[in-house]
Amino acid sequence: MNLPCDMLVFGGTGDLALHKLLPALYQLHREARLPRTMRIIGISRKLLPRARYIELAERHCRAQIEKKDFSDAVWLSFSERLDYLPMDAAQAADFSKLAERVKCSPQQGCIYYLATAPNLFESIASNLAVNGLAGPNTRIVIEKPIGHSLESALAINAAIGAAFHEEQVFRIDHYLGKETVQNLMALRFANALFEPVWRAAHIDHVQITVNETIGVENRGAYYDQAGAMRDMLQNHLLQLLCLVAMEAPVRFDADSVRNEKVKILQALKPISGLDVQDKTVRGQYTAGHVGGHNAPAYYFEKDVDNDSDTETFVAIEAEVDNWRWAGVPFYLRTGKRLAKKTSEIVMQFKPVPHSLFSDSQANHLLIRLQPEERISLELMAKTPGKGMHLEPIELDINLAKAFQDSRRWEAYERLLLDVIENDSTLFMRRDEVEAAWQWVDPILKGWQQHYQRPRPYPSGSTGPEQAHSLLEKHNRAWHE
Ligand code: BG6
């Protein structure tokens, strides 16, 4: 189905809509990629006239979009697509207002983007269905986190599934929209070079790191209920793990790719009981300095409980129990208010079987998503001059430079266009989300049963000491 369609954004005045979705839609409009007649309707409880909504949207788009890409003329034409509907998505009665505004028909599709708190997903989906707004020409987009546990995720998926068929549901994980994440698939499946060594016989371990310098900003109320495990690890990091570990899909289409990803989630070795203490670390930032600024302790952040024991950092030693990966640790870590913003994957190779040189080190392949998009392979080379002294050197590909004539798309631009074009390859299927929770749930329960406060780490550091010990006890170290 690639019909003309409208997009209705629930949570239309929220951070996600204003900071990410509208700027991404503006860019797509600027490049003439949106369906010609598509309207974008912001929905929220605020009583705003359309003109005020457009002003609000313009302020945020101007702030988010690079100056060279923003022009008054393009904004004017984009703003003609914008509309606003004040309604309370928690009130069933308000959906009749929506029904009057929406013009879904066999010739006109509708995309509902739920940029709201997840506790509204179930009621919005069923109210759309009850009001006849969930027909075959509609799609629904939901944001992570989908639930806060396996049980709640099952309930959300069931409620959405009762109103929409699975092909109509797009579960967004914006990490899958990042260029380097997609490049990981190109690297693995378009180059014969890596496949023979991409397995336990040659890989010592894998590291997946998503470190941030920011704190919880103005999302304290949400974050204090979620923590790093639900906010980042259950989704973004596990998705990266899937792409690193999965087998080659038979085709590059939605079902083939997602069939392979879900097998990896199902192969994750459960971590429960006392293993939770051995294989996981929770941390929480205390006061410190990040990027030359003073940063407060987490529990002094706005809307955060002043005795909060929510983790702002998590590190896990995971294992994928299948033929390719048995015995290879996958170290995952993510945290806020750390020294540097970096998202990267490190494939650490085993050392050579018999070393001729005393200073030889094992190779590693670094796939960096942020801040720069880079793939680099560290190899050993002889230094010039007499003697056989070795040093690591890098075969380095800077993806932004390699493709410098092309504009770098924001993850949401790519993903929104995929929704419009009805391509769900880069979206999480129902069974993937559930399999991810299935693995995460026992860890969350283990943390409750063997309660320990999260390990403190100063803002601006590399995380709690215990996260380093997780690797050091096996003579390994995080790539810094
Ligand atoms: C979001 C999380 O999904 O991802 C945020 O809710 C986090 O807490 C953000 O800051 C990180 O995304 P990115 O693209 O900046 O790495």
XYZ file of C-alpha atoms and ligand atoms in Angstrom:
496
model
C 0.000 0.000 0.000
C 1.527 3.314 -0.978
C -1.566 5.494 -0.908
C -1.749 9.189 -0.231
C -1.908 9.447 3.531
C -2.142 11.836 6.468
C -0.031 11.627 9.590
C -1.621 12.204 13.007
C 0.831 12.747 15.811
C -0.515 12.037 19.295
C 1.706 13.882 21.765
C 1.995 16.602 19.112
C 3.320 19.246 21.534
C 5.775 16.912 23.274
C 9.573 16.786 23.002
C 9.693 13.930 20.532
C 7.257 15.559 18.104
C 8.851 19.004 18.300
C 12.522 18.008 18.452
C 12.575 15.010 16.142
C 9.418 14.254 14.163
C 8.514 17.684 12.791
C 12.112 18.562 11.825
C 12.416 15.166 10.094
C 9.135 15.723 8.242
C 10.299 19.208 7.239
C 13.459 17.706 5.709
C 11.418 15.101 3.839
C 9.100 17.841 2.596
C 12.106 19.960 1.513
C 13.375 17.047 -0.551
C 9.890 16.477 -2.012
C 9.626 12.988 -0.528
C 6.292 13.354 1.248
C 3.066 12.409 -0.534
C 1.870 15.588 -2.229
C -1.378 15.911 -0.301
C -0.188 14.642 3.082
C -1.423 16.602 6.093
C 0.387 16.431 9.420
C -1.970 16.865 12.350
C -0.557 17.443 15.839
C -2.799 16.195 18.635
C -2.550 17.068 22.305
C -4.657 18.265 25.231
C -3.387 21.856 24.984
C -5.988 24.243 23.692
C -4.094 25.891 20.877
C -5.363 27.453 17.674
C -3.711 26.095 14.510
C -1.668 29.282 14.048
C -0.091 28.926 17.504
C 0.786 25.316 16.807
C 2.496 26.338 13.592
C 4.465 29.001 15.491
C 5.515 26.426 18.074
C 6.545 23.976 15.372
C 8.483 26.673 13.493
C 10.423 27.693 16.617
C 11.539 24.121 17.196
C 12.272 23.311 13.583
C 14.418 26.447 13.195
C 16.366 25.444 16.289
C 16.864 21.815 15.206
C 17.546 22.139 11.499
C 20.874 23.337 10.097
C 20.619 26.922 8.835
C 21.564 25.977 5.287
C 18.594 23.575 5.115
C 15.991 25.971 6.481
C 14.266 28.592 4.365
C 11.182 30.737 4.918
C 9.734 29.695 1.567
C 10.052 25.981 2.304
C 8.707 26.532 5.796
C 5.681 28.316 4.395
C 4.845 25.454 2.078
C 5.528 22.892 4.829
C 3.305 24.759 7.283
C 0.393 24.411 4.863
C 0.490 20.705 5.648
C 0.320 21.343 9.414
C -2.836 21.271 11.437
C -3.679 20.874 15.096
C -6.413 19.079 17.008
C -6.836 19.637 20.737
C -8.201 16.459 22.276
C -7.618 14.256 25.290
C -6.313 10.924 24.039
C -7.271 9.372 27.374
C -10.990 10.218 26.811
C -12.928 7.823 24.582
C -15.507 10.550 23.862
C -12.866 12.797 22.274
C -12.240 10.320 19.489
C -15.415 11.399 17.729
C -13.691 14.784 17.205
C -10.853 12.899 15.582
C -13.237 10.886 13.416
C -14.641 14.164 12.032
C -11.159 15.387 11.115
C -9.731 12.202 9.636
C -10.581 11.389 6.060
C -9.574 7.734 5.919
C -10.988 6.015 2.874
C -9.952 3.243 0.531
C -8.083 5.926 -1.431
C -6.615 7.765 1.556
C -4.418 6.213 4.251
C -3.798 7.375 7.799
C -0.692 7.013 9.920
C -1.147 7.375 13.691
C 2.122 8.195 15.438
C 1.869 7.633 19.192
C 4.528 9.991 20.563
C 2.923 9.658 23.982
C 3.610 7.889 27.255
C 3.269 4.099 26.735
C 0.409 3.917 29.235
C -1.786 5.565 26.566
C -0.956 3.087 23.787
C -3.627 0.548 24.690
C -6.507 2.995 25.057
C -5.584 4.994 21.936
C -5.442 1.817 19.837
C -8.788 0.535 21.058
C -10.493 3.932 20.781
C -9.288 4.229 17.201
C -10.749 0.808 16.452
C -14.072 1.502 18.203
C -14.478 4.690 16.194
C -13.853 2.912 12.899
C -10.448 4.571 12.493
C -8.306 1.428 12.279
C -9.246 0.186 8.811
C -6.873 -1.535 6.383
C -5.521 1.780 5.078
C -4.173 2.827 8.454
C -0.828 2.276 10.196
C 0.147 2.851 13.787
C 3.626 3.824 14.953
C 4.664 3.296 18.538
C 7.810 4.342 20.309
C 9.912 2.417 22.716
C 9.811 1.608 25.589
C 6.970 -0.771 24.795
C 5.913 -1.485 28.367
C 8.080 -1.720 31.445
C 8.130 -5.538 31.758
C 7.257 -8.598 29.721
C 3.759 -8.615 31.157
C 3.026 -4.992 30.291
C 4.584 -5.394 26.820
C 2.340 -8.405 26.184
C -0.686 -6.364 27.235
C 0.256 -3.452 24.952
C 0.968 -5.761 22.023
C -2.320 -7.583 22.605
C -4.327 -4.345 22.706
C -2.621 -3.010 19.588
C -3.009 -6.426 17.950
C -6.734 -6.425 18.702
C -7.133 -3.169 16.772
C -4.475 -3.447 14.021
C -2.921 -6.307 12.047
C 0.803 -6.825 12.678
C 1.676 -5.485 9.169
C 0.018 -2.189 10.185
C 2.137 -1.803 13.334
C 5.502 -0.005 13.233
C 7.485 -0.220 16.481
C 10.225 2.378 16.233
C 13.710 1.995 17.604
C 15.479 5.046 16.242
C 18.879 3.292 16.455
C 17.837 1.206 13.462
C 17.474 4.409 11.450
C 21.096 5.421 12.024
C 23.308 5.176 8.934
C 26.116 3.219 10.587
C 23.692 0.691 12.010
C 22.487 -0.039 8.504
C 26.095 0.002 7.366
C 26.743 -2.809 9.790
C 24.481 -4.979 7.647
C 26.278 -3.791 4.502
C 29.646 -4.527 6.108
C 28.628 -8.018 7.128
C 26.524 -9.122 4.201
C 28.022 -7.294 1.221
C 31.667 -8.176 1.920
C 32.873 -11.762 1.811
C 35.902 -10.841 3.917
C 34.363 -10.873 7.365
C 32.002 -13.829 7.272
C 34.619 -16.595 7.846
C 36.019 -14.868 10.945
C 32.709 -13.587 12.329
C 32.291 -16.410 14.853
C 33.464 -17.907 18.112
C 36.564 -19.535 16.590
C 38.041 -16.085 15.846
C 36.271 -13.579 18.050
C 37.348 -13.292 21.680
C 34.485 -11.029 22.715
C 32.219 -8.234 21.511
C 31.619 -4.867 23.177
C 28.586 -2.683 22.561
C 28.784 0.711 24.199
C 26.313 3.591 24.102
C 27.678 6.284 26.392
C 26.086 9.694 26.746
C 27.278 12.920 28.339
C 23.772 14.285 28.882
C 21.790 13.606 32.031
C 18.041 13.105 32.141
C 17.361 16.696 31.006
C 13.662 17.488 31.368
C 12.564 13.822 31.252
C 13.157 13.074 34.935
C 9.601 11.904 35.617
C 9.725 9.315 32.829
C 13.341 8.307 33.347
C 13.042 7.766 37.082
C 10.449 5.056 36.361
C 12.425 3.562 33.468
C 16.180 3.659 34.154
C 18.963 2.737 31.732
C 17.861 -0.875 31.382
C 14.376 -0.072 30.072
C 15.295 3.187 28.344
C 18.324 1.969 26.385
C 19.429 -1.603 26.910
C 16.164 -3.484 26.358
C 15.833 -1.841 22.954
C 18.762 0.046 21.385
C 21.592 -2.144 22.680
C 19.779 -5.428 22.088
C 18.937 -4.320 18.557
C 22.612 -3.613 17.905
C 23.490 -6.998 19.361
C 21.018 -8.654 16.993
C 22.568 -7.003 13.945
C 26.071 -8.007 15.019
C 25.176 -11.597 15.836
C 22.420 -12.597 13.395
C 22.822 -14.952 10.448
C 22.507 -13.544 6.932
C 18.802 -13.230 6.075
C 17.693 -14.964 2.890
C 16.516 -11.645 1.489
C 16.680 -8.025 2.629
C 13.001 -7.765 3.419
C 11.070 -7.158 6.619
C 10.257 -10.729 7.520
C 13.571 -12.296 6.539
C 15.615 -9.737 8.518
C 13.345 -9.885 11.553
C 13.241 -13.699 11.538
C 17.021 -13.719 11.976
C 17.029 -11.009 14.642
C 14.441 -12.733 16.776
C 16.488 -15.954 16.766
C 19.343 -14.091 18.421
C 17.073 -12.673 21.121
C 15.729 -16.146 21.753
C 19.290 -17.505 21.958
C 20.370 -15.059 24.670
C 21.425 -17.106 27.671
C 19.125 -16.271 30.580
C 20.704 -14.335 33.438
C 18.854 -14.931 36.672
C 19.343 -15.689 40.364
C 22.901 -15.150 41.612
C 24.240 -14.733 38.068
C 22.588 -11.325 38.103
C 25.172 -10.114 40.626
C 28.063 -11.643 38.682
C 27.115 -10.558 35.207
C 25.410 -7.201 35.607
C 26.305 -3.816 37.091
C 23.913 -0.964 37.845
C 25.226 2.517 38.442
C 23.894 5.979 39.218
C 25.704 9.256 38.601
C 26.728 11.529 41.404
C 27.818 15.162 41.096
C 30.818 15.910 38.881
C 31.976 17.741 35.762
C 31.015 16.946 32.207
C 32.369 18.927 29.266
C 33.663 21.671 31.577
C 30.312 22.121 33.376
C 29.251 21.174 36.876
C 26.646 18.432 36.858
C 24.336 17.631 39.775
C 23.838 14.166 41.223
C 21.022 12.206 39.570
C 18.764 12.392 42.628
C 18.888 16.208 42.481
C 17.663 16.312 38.892
C 14.246 17.853 38.199
C 11.292 15.456 38.756
C 13.537 12.717 40.158
C 12.852 11.235 43.611
C 15.538 12.523 46.001
C 16.080 8.980 47.305
C 15.880 7.401 43.843
C 17.592 4.085 43.237
C 16.992 4.118 39.473
C 20.048 3.115 37.448
C 21.515 5.636 35.024
C 24.173 3.148 33.938
C 24.076 -0.544 33.222
C 26.717 -3.038 32.090
C 25.994 -6.683 31.298
C 27.986 -9.694 30.217
C 25.629 -11.464 27.828
C 26.030 -14.666 25.830
C 24.350 -15.861 22.668
C 23.877 -19.595 22.972
C 24.060 -20.800 19.382
C 26.591 -22.505 17.113
C 28.182 -19.313 15.886
C 28.636 -17.594 19.227
C 28.670 -20.131 22.083
C 31.218 -19.062 24.692
C 31.773 -15.516 23.297
C 30.880 -12.806 25.817
C 28.943 -9.822 24.497
C 29.634 -6.943 26.879
C 26.913 -4.310 26.802
C 27.099 -0.965 28.564
C 25.230 2.288 28.485
C 25.016 5.246 30.785
C 24.304 8.922 31.161
C 26.649 11.727 32.261
C 29.767 9.867 31.218
C 33.024 11.438 30.073
C 32.391 11.133 26.316
C 29.452 10.578 23.994
C 30.244 7.424 22.048
C 28.172 4.673 20.504
C 30.328 1.886 19.193
C 30.702 -1.808 18.611
C 34.064 -3.500 19.046
C 34.722 -6.943 17.632
C 37.804 -8.107 19.511
C 39.618 -10.884 17.636
C 41.559 -13.673 19.311
C 45.355 -13.361 19.362
C 47.425 -15.144 16.701
C 47.783 -18.841 17.602
C 51.563 -18.625 17.970
C 53.204 -15.288 18.539
C 56.568 -14.593 16.884
C 56.809 -11.046 18.212
C 56.696 -10.016 21.840
C 54.762 -6.791 21.197
C 52.013 -8.255 19.034
C 48.407 -7.511 20.046
C 45.140 -9.047 18.944
C 43.244 -7.162 16.200
C 39.947 -5.415 16.660
C 37.317 -3.994 14.400
C 35.665 -0.816 15.619
C 32.290 0.224 14.260
C 31.497 3.679 15.544
C 27.998 5.114 15.237
C 28.574 8.346 17.148
C 29.955 10.991 17.348
C 31.570 10.184 13.969
C 30.496 7.390 11.635
C 33.573 5.279 11.265
C 34.673 1.737 10.682
C 38.250 0.957 11.561
C 40.287 -2.205 11.709
C 43.305 -2.221 13.972
C 46.177 -4.252 12.558
C 49.746 -4.820 13.698
C 52.552 -3.312 11.566
C 56.310 -3.137 11.837
C 57.689 0.278 12.773
C 60.333 1.637 10.337
C 64.009 0.978 11.031
C 66.077 -1.798 12.417
C 64.602 -4.527 14.565
C 61.184 -6.061 14.506
C 59.105 -3.702 16.604
C 55.379 -3.753 16.088
C 52.704 -1.169 16.638
C 48.969 -1.179 15.998
C 47.871 0.926 13.012
C 44.382 1.575 11.706
C 42.673 0.868 8.433
C 40.156 3.597 8.843
C 37.001 4.460 6.916
C 35.287 7.695 7.808
C 31.822 7.185 6.334
C 30.834 10.855 6.436
C 33.985 11.756 4.443
C 33.638 8.825 2.061
C 30.177 10.049 1.125
C 30.715 13.737 1.706
C 28.512 14.825 -1.185
C 25.461 13.181 0.351
C 23.479 14.751 3.167
C 23.510 12.624 6.351
C 19.933 11.722 7.115
C 18.646 11.837 10.678
C 17.378 8.471 11.891
C 13.775 9.721 12.101
C 13.801 10.942 8.504
C 14.666 7.500 7.237
C 12.211 5.762 9.544
C 9.282 8.108 8.893
C 9.762 7.684 5.173
C 9.794 3.902 5.642
C 6.452 4.128 7.477
C 5.014 6.260 4.679
C 6.323 3.751 2.120
C 5.085 0.873 4.258
C 8.460 -0.837 4.683
C 8.838 -2.373 8.139
C 12.328 -3.910 7.739
C 13.834 -1.464 10.241
C 11.046 -1.761 12.814
C 10.673 -4.219 15.676
C 8.201 -7.009 15.238
C 5.942 -8.064 18.106
C 7.903 -11.271 18.839
C 11.208 -9.346 18.918
C 9.965 -6.947 21.572
C 8.594 -9.812 23.625
C 11.782 -11.894 23.307
C 13.843 -8.883 24.426
C 11.646 -8.460 27.525
C 11.802 -12.181 28.180
C 15.572 -11.859 28.625
C 15.496 -8.538 30.498
C 12.717 -9.386 32.967
C 14.672 -11.934 35.098
C 17.523 -9.434 35.410
C 15.124 -6.754 36.648
C 13.636 -9.290 39.066
C 17.108 -10.379 40.216
C 17.935 -6.742 40.997
C 14.844 -6.583 43.196
C 15.450 -9.900 44.938
C 19.141 -9.334 45.724
C 18.704 -5.643 46.304
C 21.720 -3.361 46.140
C 21.701 0.363 45.588
C 23.151 1.271 42.187
C 26.929 1.813 42.301
C 27.730 5.518 42.374
C 29.948 7.009 39.680
C 30.951 10.660 39.339
C 29.459 12.563 36.412
C 32.179 12.877 33.770
C 33.798 9.529 34.636
C 33.819 6.255 32.695
C 31.189 4.650 34.939
C 31.358 2.641 38.147
C 34.489 0.632 38.940
C 32.455 -2.565 39.008
C 31.778 -2.160 35.271
C 35.520 -2.280 34.668
C 35.931 -5.309 36.955
C 33.307 -7.137 34.882
C 35.938 -7.361 32.109
C 39.116 -7.180 34.172
C 38.316 -10.415 35.943
C 38.665 -12.084 32.523
C 41.800 -10.039 31.616
C 39.858 -7.816 29.285
C 39.192 -4.081 29.244
C 36.610 -1.726 27.758
C 37.735 0.018 24.613
C 38.044 3.693 25.661
C 16.421 7.563 23.577
C 16.486 7.524 25.069
O 15.725 6.449 23.079
O 17.745 7.541 23.048
C 17.287 8.688 25.609
O 15.163 7.575 25.590
C 18.651 8.748 24.960
O 17.411 8.619 27.017
C 18.534 8.669 23.445
O 19.268 9.968 25.349
C 19.896 8.502 22.807
O 19.770 8.602 21.417
P 20.966 9.115 20.509
O 20.441 9.010 19.132
O 21.271 10.519 20.945
O 22.122 8.204 20.786
